JSON list of C-alpha atoms in Angstrom, two decimals:
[
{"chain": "A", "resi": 1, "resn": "UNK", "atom": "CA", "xyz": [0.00, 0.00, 0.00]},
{"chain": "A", "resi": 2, "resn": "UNK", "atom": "CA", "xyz": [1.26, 3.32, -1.07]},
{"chain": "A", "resi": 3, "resn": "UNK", "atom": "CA", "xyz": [1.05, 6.37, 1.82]},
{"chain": "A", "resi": 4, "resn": "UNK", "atom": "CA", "xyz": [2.18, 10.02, 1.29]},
{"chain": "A", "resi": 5, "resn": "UNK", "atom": "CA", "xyz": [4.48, 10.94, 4.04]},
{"chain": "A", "resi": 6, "resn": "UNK", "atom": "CA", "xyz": [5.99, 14.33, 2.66]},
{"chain": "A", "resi": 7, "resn": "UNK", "atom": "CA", "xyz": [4.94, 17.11, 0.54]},
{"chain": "A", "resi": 8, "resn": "UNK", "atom": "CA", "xyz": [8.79, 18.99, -0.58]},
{"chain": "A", "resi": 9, "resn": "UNK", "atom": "CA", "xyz": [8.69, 22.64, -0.08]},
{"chain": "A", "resi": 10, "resn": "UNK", "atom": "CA", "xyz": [11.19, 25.50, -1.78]},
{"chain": "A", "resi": 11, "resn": "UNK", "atom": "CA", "xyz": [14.84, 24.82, -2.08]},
{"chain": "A", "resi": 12, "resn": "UNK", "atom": "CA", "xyz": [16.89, 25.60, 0.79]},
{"chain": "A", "resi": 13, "resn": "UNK", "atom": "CA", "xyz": [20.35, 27.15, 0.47]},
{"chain": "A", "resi": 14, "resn": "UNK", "atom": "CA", "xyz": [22.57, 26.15, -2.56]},
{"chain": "A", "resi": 15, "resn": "UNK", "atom": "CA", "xyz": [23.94, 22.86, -2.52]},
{"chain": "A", "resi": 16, "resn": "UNK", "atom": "CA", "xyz": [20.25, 20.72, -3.13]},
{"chain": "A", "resi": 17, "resn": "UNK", "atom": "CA", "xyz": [18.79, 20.76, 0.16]},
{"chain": "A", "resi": 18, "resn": "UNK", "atom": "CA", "xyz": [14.36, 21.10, 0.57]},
{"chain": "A", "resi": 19, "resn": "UNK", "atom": "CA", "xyz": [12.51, 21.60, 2.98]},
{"chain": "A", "resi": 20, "resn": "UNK", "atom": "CA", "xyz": [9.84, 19.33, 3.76]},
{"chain": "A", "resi": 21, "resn": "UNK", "atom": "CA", "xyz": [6.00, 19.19, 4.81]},
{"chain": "A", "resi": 22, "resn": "UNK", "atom": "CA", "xyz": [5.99, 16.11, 7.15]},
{"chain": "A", "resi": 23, "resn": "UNK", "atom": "CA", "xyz": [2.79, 14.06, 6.50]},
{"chain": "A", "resi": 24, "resn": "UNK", "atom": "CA", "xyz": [4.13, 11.15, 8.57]},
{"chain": "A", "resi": 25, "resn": "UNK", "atom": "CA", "xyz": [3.95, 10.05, 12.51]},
{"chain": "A", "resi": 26, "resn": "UNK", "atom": "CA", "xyz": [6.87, 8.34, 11.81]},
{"chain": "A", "resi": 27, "resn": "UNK", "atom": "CA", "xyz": [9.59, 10.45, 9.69]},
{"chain": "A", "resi": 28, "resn": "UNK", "atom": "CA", "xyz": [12.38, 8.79, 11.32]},
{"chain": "A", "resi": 29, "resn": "UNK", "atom": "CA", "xyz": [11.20, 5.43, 9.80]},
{"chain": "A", "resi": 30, "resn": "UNK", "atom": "CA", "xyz": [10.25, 6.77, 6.53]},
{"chain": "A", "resi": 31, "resn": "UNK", "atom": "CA", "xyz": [12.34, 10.07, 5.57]},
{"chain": "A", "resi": 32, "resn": "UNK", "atom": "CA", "xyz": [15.42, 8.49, 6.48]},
{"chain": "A", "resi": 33, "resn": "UNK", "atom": "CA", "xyz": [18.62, 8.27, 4.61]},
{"chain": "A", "resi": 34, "resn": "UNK", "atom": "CA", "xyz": [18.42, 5.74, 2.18]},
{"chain": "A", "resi": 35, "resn": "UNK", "atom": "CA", "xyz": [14.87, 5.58, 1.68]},
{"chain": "A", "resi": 36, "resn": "UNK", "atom": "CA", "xyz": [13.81, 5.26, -1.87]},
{"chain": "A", "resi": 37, "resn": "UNK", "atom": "CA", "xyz": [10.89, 7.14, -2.26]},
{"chain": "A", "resi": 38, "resn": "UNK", "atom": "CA", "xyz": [8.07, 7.16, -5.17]},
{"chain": "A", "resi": 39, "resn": "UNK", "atom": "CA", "xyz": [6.36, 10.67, -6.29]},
{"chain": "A", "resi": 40, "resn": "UNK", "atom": "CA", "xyz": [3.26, 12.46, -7.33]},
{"chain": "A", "resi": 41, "resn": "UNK", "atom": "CA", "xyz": [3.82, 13.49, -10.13]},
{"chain": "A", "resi": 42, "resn": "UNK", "atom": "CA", "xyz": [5.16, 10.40, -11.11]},
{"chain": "A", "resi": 43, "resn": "UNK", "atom": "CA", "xyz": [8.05, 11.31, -14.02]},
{"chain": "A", "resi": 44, "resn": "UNK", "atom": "CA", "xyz": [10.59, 13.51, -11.07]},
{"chain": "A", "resi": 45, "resn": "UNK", "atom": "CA", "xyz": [10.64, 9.95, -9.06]},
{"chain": "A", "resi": 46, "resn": "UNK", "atom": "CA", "xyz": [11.78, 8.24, -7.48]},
{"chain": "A", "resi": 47, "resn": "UNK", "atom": "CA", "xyz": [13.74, 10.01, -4.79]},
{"chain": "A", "resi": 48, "resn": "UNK", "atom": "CA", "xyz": [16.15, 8.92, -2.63]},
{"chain": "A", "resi": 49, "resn": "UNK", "atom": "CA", "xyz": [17.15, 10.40, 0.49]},
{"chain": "A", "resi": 50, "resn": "UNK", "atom": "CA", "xyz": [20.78, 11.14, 0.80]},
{"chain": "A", "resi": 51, "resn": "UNK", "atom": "CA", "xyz": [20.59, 13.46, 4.23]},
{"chain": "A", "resi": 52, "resn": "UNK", "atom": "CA", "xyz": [18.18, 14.54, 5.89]},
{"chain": "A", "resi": 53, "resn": "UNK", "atom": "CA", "xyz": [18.52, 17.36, 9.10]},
{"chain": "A", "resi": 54, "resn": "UNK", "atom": "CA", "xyz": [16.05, 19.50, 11.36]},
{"chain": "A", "resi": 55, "resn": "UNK", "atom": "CA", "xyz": [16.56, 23.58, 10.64]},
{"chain": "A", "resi": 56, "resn": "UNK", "atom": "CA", "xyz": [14.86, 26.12, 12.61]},
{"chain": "A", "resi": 57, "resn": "UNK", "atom": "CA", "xyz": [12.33, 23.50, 13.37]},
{"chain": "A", "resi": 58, "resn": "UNK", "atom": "CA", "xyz": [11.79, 22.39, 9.37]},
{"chain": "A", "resi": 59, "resn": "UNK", "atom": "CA", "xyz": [13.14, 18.62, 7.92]},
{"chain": "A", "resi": 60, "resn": "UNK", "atom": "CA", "xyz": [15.21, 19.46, 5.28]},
{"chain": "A", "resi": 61, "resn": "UNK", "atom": "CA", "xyz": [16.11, 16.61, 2.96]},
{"chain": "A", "resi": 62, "resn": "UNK", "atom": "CA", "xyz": [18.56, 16.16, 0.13]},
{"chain": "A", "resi": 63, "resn": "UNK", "atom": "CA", "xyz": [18.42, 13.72, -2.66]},
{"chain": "A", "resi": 64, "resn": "UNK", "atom": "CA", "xyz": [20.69, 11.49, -4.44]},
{"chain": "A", "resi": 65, "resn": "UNK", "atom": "CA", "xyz": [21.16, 13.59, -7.94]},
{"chain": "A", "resi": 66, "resn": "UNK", "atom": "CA", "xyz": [20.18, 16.72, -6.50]},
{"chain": "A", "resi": 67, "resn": "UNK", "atom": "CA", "xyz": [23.24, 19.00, -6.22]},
{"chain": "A", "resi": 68, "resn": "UNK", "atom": "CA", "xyz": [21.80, 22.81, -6.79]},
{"chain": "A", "resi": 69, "resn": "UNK", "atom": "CA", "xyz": [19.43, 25.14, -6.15]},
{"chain": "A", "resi": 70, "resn": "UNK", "atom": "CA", "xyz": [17.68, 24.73, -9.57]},
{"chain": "A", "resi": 71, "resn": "UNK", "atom": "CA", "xyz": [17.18, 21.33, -9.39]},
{"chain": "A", "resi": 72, "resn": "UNK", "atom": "CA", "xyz": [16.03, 21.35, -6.10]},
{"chain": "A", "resi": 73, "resn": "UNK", "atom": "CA", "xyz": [13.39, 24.19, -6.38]},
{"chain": "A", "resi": 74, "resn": "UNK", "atom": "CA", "xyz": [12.09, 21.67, -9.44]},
{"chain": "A", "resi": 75, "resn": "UNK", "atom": "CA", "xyz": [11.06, 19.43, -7.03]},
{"chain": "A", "resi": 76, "resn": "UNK", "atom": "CA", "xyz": [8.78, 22.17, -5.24]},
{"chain": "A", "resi": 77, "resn": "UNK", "atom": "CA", "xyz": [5.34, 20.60, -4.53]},
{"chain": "A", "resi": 78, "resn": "UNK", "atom": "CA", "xyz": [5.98, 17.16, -5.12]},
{"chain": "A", "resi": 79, "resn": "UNK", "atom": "CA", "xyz": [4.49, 14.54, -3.32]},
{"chain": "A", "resi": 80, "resn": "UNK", "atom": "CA", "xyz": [6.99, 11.56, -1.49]},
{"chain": "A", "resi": 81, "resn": "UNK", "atom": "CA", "xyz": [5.29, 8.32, -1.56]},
{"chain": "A", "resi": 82, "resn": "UNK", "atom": "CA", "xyz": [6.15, 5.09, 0.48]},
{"chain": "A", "resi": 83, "resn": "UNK", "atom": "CA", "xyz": [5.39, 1.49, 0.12]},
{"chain": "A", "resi": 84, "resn": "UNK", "atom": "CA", "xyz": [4.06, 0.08, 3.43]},
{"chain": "A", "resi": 85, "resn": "UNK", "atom": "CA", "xyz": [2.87, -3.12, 4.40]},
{"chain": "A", "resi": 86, "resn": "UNK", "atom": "CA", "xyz": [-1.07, -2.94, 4.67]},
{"chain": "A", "resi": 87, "resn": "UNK", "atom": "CA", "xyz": [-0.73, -5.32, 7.79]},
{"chain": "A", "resi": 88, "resn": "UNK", "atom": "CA", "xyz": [1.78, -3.05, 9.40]},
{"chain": "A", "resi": 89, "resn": "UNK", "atom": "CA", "xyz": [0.78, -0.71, 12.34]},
{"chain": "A", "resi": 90, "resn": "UNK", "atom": "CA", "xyz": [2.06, 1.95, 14.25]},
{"chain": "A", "resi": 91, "resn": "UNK", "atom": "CA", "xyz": [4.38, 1.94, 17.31]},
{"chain": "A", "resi": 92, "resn": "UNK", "atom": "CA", "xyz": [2.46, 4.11, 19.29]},
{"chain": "A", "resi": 93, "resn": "UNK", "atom": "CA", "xyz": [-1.40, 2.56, 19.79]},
{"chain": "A", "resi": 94, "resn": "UNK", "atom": "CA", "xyz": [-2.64, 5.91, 19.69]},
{"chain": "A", "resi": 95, "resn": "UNK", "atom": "CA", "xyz": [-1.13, 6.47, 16.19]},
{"chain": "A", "resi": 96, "resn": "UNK", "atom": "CA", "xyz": [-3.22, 5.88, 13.07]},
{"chain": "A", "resi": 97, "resn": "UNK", "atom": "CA", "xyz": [-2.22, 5.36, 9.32]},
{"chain": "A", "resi": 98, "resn": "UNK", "atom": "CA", "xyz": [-4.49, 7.03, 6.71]},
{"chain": "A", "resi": 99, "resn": "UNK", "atom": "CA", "xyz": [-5.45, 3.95, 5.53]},
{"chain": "A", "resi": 100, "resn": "UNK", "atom": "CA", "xyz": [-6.64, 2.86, 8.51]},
{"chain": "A", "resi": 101, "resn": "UNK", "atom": "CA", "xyz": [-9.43, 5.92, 9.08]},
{"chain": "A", "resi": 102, "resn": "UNK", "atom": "CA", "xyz": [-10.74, 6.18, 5.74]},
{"chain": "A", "resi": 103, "resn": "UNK", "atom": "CA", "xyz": [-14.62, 4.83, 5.38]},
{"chain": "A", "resi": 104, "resn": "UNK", "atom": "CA", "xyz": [-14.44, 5.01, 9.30]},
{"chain": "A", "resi": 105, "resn": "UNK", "atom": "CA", "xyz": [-18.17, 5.75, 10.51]},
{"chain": "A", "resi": 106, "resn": "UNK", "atom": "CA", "xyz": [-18.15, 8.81, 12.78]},
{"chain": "A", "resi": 107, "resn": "UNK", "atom": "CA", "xyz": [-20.88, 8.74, 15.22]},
{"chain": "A", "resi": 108, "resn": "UNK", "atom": "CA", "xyz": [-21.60, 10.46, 18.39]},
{"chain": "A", "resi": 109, "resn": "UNK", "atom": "CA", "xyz": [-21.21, 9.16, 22.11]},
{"chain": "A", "resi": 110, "resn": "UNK", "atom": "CA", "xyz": [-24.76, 8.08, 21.69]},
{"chain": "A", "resi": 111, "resn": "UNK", "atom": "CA", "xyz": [-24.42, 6.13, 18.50]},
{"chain": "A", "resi": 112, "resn": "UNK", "atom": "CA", "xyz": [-26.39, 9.36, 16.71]},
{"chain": "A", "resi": 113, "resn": "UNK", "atom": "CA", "xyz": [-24.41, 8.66, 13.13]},
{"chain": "A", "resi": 114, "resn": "UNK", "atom": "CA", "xyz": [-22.80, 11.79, 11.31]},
{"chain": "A", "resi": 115, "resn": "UNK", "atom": "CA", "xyz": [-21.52, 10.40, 8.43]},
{"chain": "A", "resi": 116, "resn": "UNK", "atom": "CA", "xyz": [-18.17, 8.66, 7.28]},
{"chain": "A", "resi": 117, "resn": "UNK", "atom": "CA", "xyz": [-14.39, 9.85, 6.44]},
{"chain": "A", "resi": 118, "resn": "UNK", "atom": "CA", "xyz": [-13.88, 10.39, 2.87]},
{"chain": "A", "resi": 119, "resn": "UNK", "atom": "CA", "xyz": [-10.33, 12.04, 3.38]},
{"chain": "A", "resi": 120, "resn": "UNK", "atom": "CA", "xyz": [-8.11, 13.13, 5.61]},
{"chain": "A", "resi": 121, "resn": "UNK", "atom": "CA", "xyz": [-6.26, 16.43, 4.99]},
{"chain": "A", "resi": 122, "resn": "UNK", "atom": "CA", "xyz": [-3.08, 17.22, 7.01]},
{"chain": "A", "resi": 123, "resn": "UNK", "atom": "CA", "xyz": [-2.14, 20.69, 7.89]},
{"chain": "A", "resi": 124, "resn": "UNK", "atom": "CA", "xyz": [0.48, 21.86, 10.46]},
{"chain": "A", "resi": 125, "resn": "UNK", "atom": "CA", "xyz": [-1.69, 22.65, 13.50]},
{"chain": "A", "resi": 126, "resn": "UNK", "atom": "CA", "xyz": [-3.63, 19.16, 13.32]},
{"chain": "A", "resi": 127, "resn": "UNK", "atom": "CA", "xyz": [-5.42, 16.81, 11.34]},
{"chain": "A", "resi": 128, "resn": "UNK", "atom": "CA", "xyz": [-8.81, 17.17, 9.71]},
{"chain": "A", "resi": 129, "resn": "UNK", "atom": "CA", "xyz": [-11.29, 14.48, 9.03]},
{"chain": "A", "resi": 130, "resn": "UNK", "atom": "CA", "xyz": [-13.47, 15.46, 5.87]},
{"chain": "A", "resi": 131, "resn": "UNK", "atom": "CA", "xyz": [-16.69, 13.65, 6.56]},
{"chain": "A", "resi": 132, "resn": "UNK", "atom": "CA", "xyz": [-19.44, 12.78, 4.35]},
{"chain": "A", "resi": 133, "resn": "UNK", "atom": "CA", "xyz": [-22.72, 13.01, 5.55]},
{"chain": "A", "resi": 134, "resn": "UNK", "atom": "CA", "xyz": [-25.93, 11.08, 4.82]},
{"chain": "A", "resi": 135, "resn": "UNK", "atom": "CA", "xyz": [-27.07, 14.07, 2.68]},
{"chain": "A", "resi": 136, "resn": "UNK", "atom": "CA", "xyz": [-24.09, 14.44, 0.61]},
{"chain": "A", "resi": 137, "resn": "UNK", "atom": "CA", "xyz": [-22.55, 17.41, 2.63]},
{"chain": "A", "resi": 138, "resn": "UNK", "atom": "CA", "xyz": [-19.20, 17.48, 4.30]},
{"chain": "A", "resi": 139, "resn": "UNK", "atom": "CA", "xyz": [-18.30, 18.13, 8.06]},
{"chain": "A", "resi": 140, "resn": "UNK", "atom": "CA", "xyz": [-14.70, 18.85, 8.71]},
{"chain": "A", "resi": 141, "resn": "UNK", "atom": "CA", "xyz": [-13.89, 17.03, 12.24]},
{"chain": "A", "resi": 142, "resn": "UNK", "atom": "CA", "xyz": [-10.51, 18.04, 14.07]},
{"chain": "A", "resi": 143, "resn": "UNK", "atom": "CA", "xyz": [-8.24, 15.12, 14.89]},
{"chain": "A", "resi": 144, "resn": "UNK", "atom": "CA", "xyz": [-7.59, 15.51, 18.22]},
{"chain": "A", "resi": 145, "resn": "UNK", "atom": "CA", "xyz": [-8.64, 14.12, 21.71]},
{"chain": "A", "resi": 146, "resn": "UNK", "atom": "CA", "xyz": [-11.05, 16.31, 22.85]},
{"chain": "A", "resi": 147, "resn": "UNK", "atom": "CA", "xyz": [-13.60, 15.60, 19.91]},
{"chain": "A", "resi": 148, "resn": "UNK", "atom": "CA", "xyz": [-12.63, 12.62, 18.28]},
{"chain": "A", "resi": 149, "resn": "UNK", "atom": "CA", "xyz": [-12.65, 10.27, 21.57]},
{"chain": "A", "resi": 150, "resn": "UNK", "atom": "CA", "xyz": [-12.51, 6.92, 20.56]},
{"chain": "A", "resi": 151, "resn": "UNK", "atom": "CA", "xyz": [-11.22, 5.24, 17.22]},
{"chain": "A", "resi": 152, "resn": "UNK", "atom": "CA", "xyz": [-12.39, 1.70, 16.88]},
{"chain": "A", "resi": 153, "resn": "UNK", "atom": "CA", "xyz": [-10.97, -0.11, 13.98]},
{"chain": "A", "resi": 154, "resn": "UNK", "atom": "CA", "xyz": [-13.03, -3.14, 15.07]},
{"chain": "A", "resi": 155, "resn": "UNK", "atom": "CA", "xyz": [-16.22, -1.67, 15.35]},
{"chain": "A", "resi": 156, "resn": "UNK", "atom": "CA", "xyz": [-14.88, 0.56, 12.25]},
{"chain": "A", "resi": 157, "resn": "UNK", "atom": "CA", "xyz": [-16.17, 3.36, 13.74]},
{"chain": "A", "resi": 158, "resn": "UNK", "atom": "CA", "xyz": [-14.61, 6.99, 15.54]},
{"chain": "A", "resi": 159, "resn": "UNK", "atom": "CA", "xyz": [-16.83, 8.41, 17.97]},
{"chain": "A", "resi": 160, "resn": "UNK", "atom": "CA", "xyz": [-16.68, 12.16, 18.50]},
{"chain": "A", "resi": 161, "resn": "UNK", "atom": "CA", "xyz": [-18.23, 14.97, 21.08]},
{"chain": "A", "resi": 162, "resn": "UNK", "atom": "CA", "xyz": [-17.98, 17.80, 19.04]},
{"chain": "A", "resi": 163, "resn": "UNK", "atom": "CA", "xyz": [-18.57, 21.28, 20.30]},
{"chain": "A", "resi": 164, "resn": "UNK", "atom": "CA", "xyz": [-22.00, 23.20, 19.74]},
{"chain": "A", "resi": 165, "resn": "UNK", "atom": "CA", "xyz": [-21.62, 24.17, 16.15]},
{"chain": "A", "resi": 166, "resn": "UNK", "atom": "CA", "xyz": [-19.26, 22.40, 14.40]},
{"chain": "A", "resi": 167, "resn": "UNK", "atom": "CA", "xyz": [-21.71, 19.80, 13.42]},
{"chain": "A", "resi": 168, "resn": "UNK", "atom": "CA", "xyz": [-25.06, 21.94, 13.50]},
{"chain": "A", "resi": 169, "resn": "UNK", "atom": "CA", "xyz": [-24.79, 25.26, 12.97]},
{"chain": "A", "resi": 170, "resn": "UNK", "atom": "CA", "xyz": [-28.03, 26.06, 14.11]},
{"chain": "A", "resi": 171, "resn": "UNK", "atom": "CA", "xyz": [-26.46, 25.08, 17.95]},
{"chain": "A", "resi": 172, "resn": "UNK", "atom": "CA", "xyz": [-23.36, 27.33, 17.47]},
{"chain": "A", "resi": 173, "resn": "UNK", "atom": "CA", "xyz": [-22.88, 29.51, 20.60]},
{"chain": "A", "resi": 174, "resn": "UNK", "atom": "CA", "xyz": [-23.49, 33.20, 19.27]},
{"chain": "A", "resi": 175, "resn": "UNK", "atom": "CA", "xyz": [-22.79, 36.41, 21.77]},
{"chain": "A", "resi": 176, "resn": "UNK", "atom": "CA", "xyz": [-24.56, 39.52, 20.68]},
{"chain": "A", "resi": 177, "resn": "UNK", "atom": "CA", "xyz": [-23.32, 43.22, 21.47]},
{"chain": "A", "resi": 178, "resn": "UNK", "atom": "CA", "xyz": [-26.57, 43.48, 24.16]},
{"chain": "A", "resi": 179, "resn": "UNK", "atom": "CA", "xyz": [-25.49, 40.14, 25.50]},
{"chain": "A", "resi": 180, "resn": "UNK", "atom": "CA", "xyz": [-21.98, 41.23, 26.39]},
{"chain": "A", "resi": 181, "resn": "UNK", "atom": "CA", "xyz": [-23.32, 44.67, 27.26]},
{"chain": "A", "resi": 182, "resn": "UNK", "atom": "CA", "xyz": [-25.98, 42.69, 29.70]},
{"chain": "A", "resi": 183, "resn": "UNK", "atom": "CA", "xyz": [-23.05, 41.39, 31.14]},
{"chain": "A", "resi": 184, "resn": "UNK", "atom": "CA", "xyz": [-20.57, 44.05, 31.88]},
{"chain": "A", "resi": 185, "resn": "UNK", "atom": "CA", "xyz": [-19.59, 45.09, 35.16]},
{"chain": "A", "resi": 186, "resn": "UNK", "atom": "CA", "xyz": [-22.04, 48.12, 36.78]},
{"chain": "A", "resi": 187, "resn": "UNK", "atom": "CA", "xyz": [-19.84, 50.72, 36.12]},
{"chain": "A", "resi": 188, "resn": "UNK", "atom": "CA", "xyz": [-18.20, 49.67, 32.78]},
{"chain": "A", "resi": 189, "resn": "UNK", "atom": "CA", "xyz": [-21.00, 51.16, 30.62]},
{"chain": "A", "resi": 190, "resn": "UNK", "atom": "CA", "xyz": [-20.33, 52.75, 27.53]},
{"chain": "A", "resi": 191, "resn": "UNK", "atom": "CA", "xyz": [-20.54, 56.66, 28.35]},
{"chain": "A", "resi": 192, "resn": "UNK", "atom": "CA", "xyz": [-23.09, 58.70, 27.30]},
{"chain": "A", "resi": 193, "resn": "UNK", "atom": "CA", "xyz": [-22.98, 61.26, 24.96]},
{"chain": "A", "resi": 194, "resn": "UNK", "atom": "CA", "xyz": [-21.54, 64.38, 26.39]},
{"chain": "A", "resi": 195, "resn": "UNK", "atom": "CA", "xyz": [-20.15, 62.96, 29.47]},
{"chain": "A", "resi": 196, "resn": "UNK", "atom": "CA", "xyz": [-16.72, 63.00, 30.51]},
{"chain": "A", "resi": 197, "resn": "UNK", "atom": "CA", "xyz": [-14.80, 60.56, 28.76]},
{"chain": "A", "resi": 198, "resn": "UNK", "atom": "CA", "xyz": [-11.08, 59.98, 30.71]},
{"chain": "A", "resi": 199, "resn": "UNK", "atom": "CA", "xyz": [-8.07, 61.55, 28.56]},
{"chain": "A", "resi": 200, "resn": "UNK", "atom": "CA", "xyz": [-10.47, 64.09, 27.16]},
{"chain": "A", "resi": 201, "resn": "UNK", "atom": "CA", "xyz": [-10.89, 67.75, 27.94]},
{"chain": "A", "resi": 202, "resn": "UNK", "atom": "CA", "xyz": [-14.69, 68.47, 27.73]}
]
């Protein structure tokens, strides 16, 4: 089974280096030197990872072949592609491969359904579940602990508690101006017209 685990960014420095848009749990494992890598789009693969080294917080990765700026700003956008056993499984229990969430039902504590995941779109804050629901629109669901609370592959179902709003809009918490007014301090009304306002002559 084939997983994207990088997206490569702009050329860094001179000499061939990229930086890199981890899309793995595991970059260690799969970015490593020596790993031969397909791509998307298909004809600039595949890559193999000469060195690899954390910058300012950023992987950056050279590849056998690539020895300049030029041909390393060529590479800009493409997708790094590994082969990985469908049976195989994360370290970390709490870990997930793609492969492993996609057509997952997503349901509520109560067993309410919501739909299911159609894709799962990685960005550098967190993880987004795209879901599909029974009326053909999509829900994105945040990845992390406090809403999606349970993943079970068994079952093949993630159960979520998701926050007024993000699944109904029509529950979304809304504050009006005469709400927060309502609630201000006696004291911290807004002054009338004419009156003294502090830092102002009058």
């Amino acid at each position: 089974m084939q997983l994207v685990v990088a997206r490569i960014g702009r050329a860094h420095g001179i000499k061939g280096e990229v930086t890199v848009e981890v899309r793995t749990d595991e970059p260690e494992l799969r970015l490593g030197p020596g790993a031969v890598l397909a791509t998307e789009p298909a004809s600039t693969g595949p890559l193999t990872i000469e060195t690899g080294r954390v910058h300012s917080g950023r992987l950056l990765l050279r590849f056998e072949g690539v020895r300049d700026r030029t041909a390393a700003e060529a590479l800009r956008n493409t997708l790094l592609i590994a082969e990985v056993d469908p049976a195989e499984l994360p370290e970390d229990p709490e870990e997930f491969y793609d492969h492993q969430l996609m057509d997952l039902d997503v349901v509520l504590a109560d067993g309410t359904e919501i739909g299911r995941i159609t894709e799962i779109t990685h960005l550098p804050s967190q993880d987004l579940f795209i879901v599909e629901r029974p009326d053909g629109t999509e829900v994105m669901i945040p990845f992390v602990e406090e809403i999606v609370t349970e993943i079970d592959l068994e079952e093949q179902r993630a159960v979520i508690t998701p926050p007024p709003g993000l699944i109904d809009e029509s529950q979304a918490i809304v504050v009006s101006t005469r709400d927060e007014e309502a609630a201000a301090e006696p004291g911290d009304a807004p002054f009338a017209e004419g009156a003294d306002e502090p830092g102002k002559d009058v």
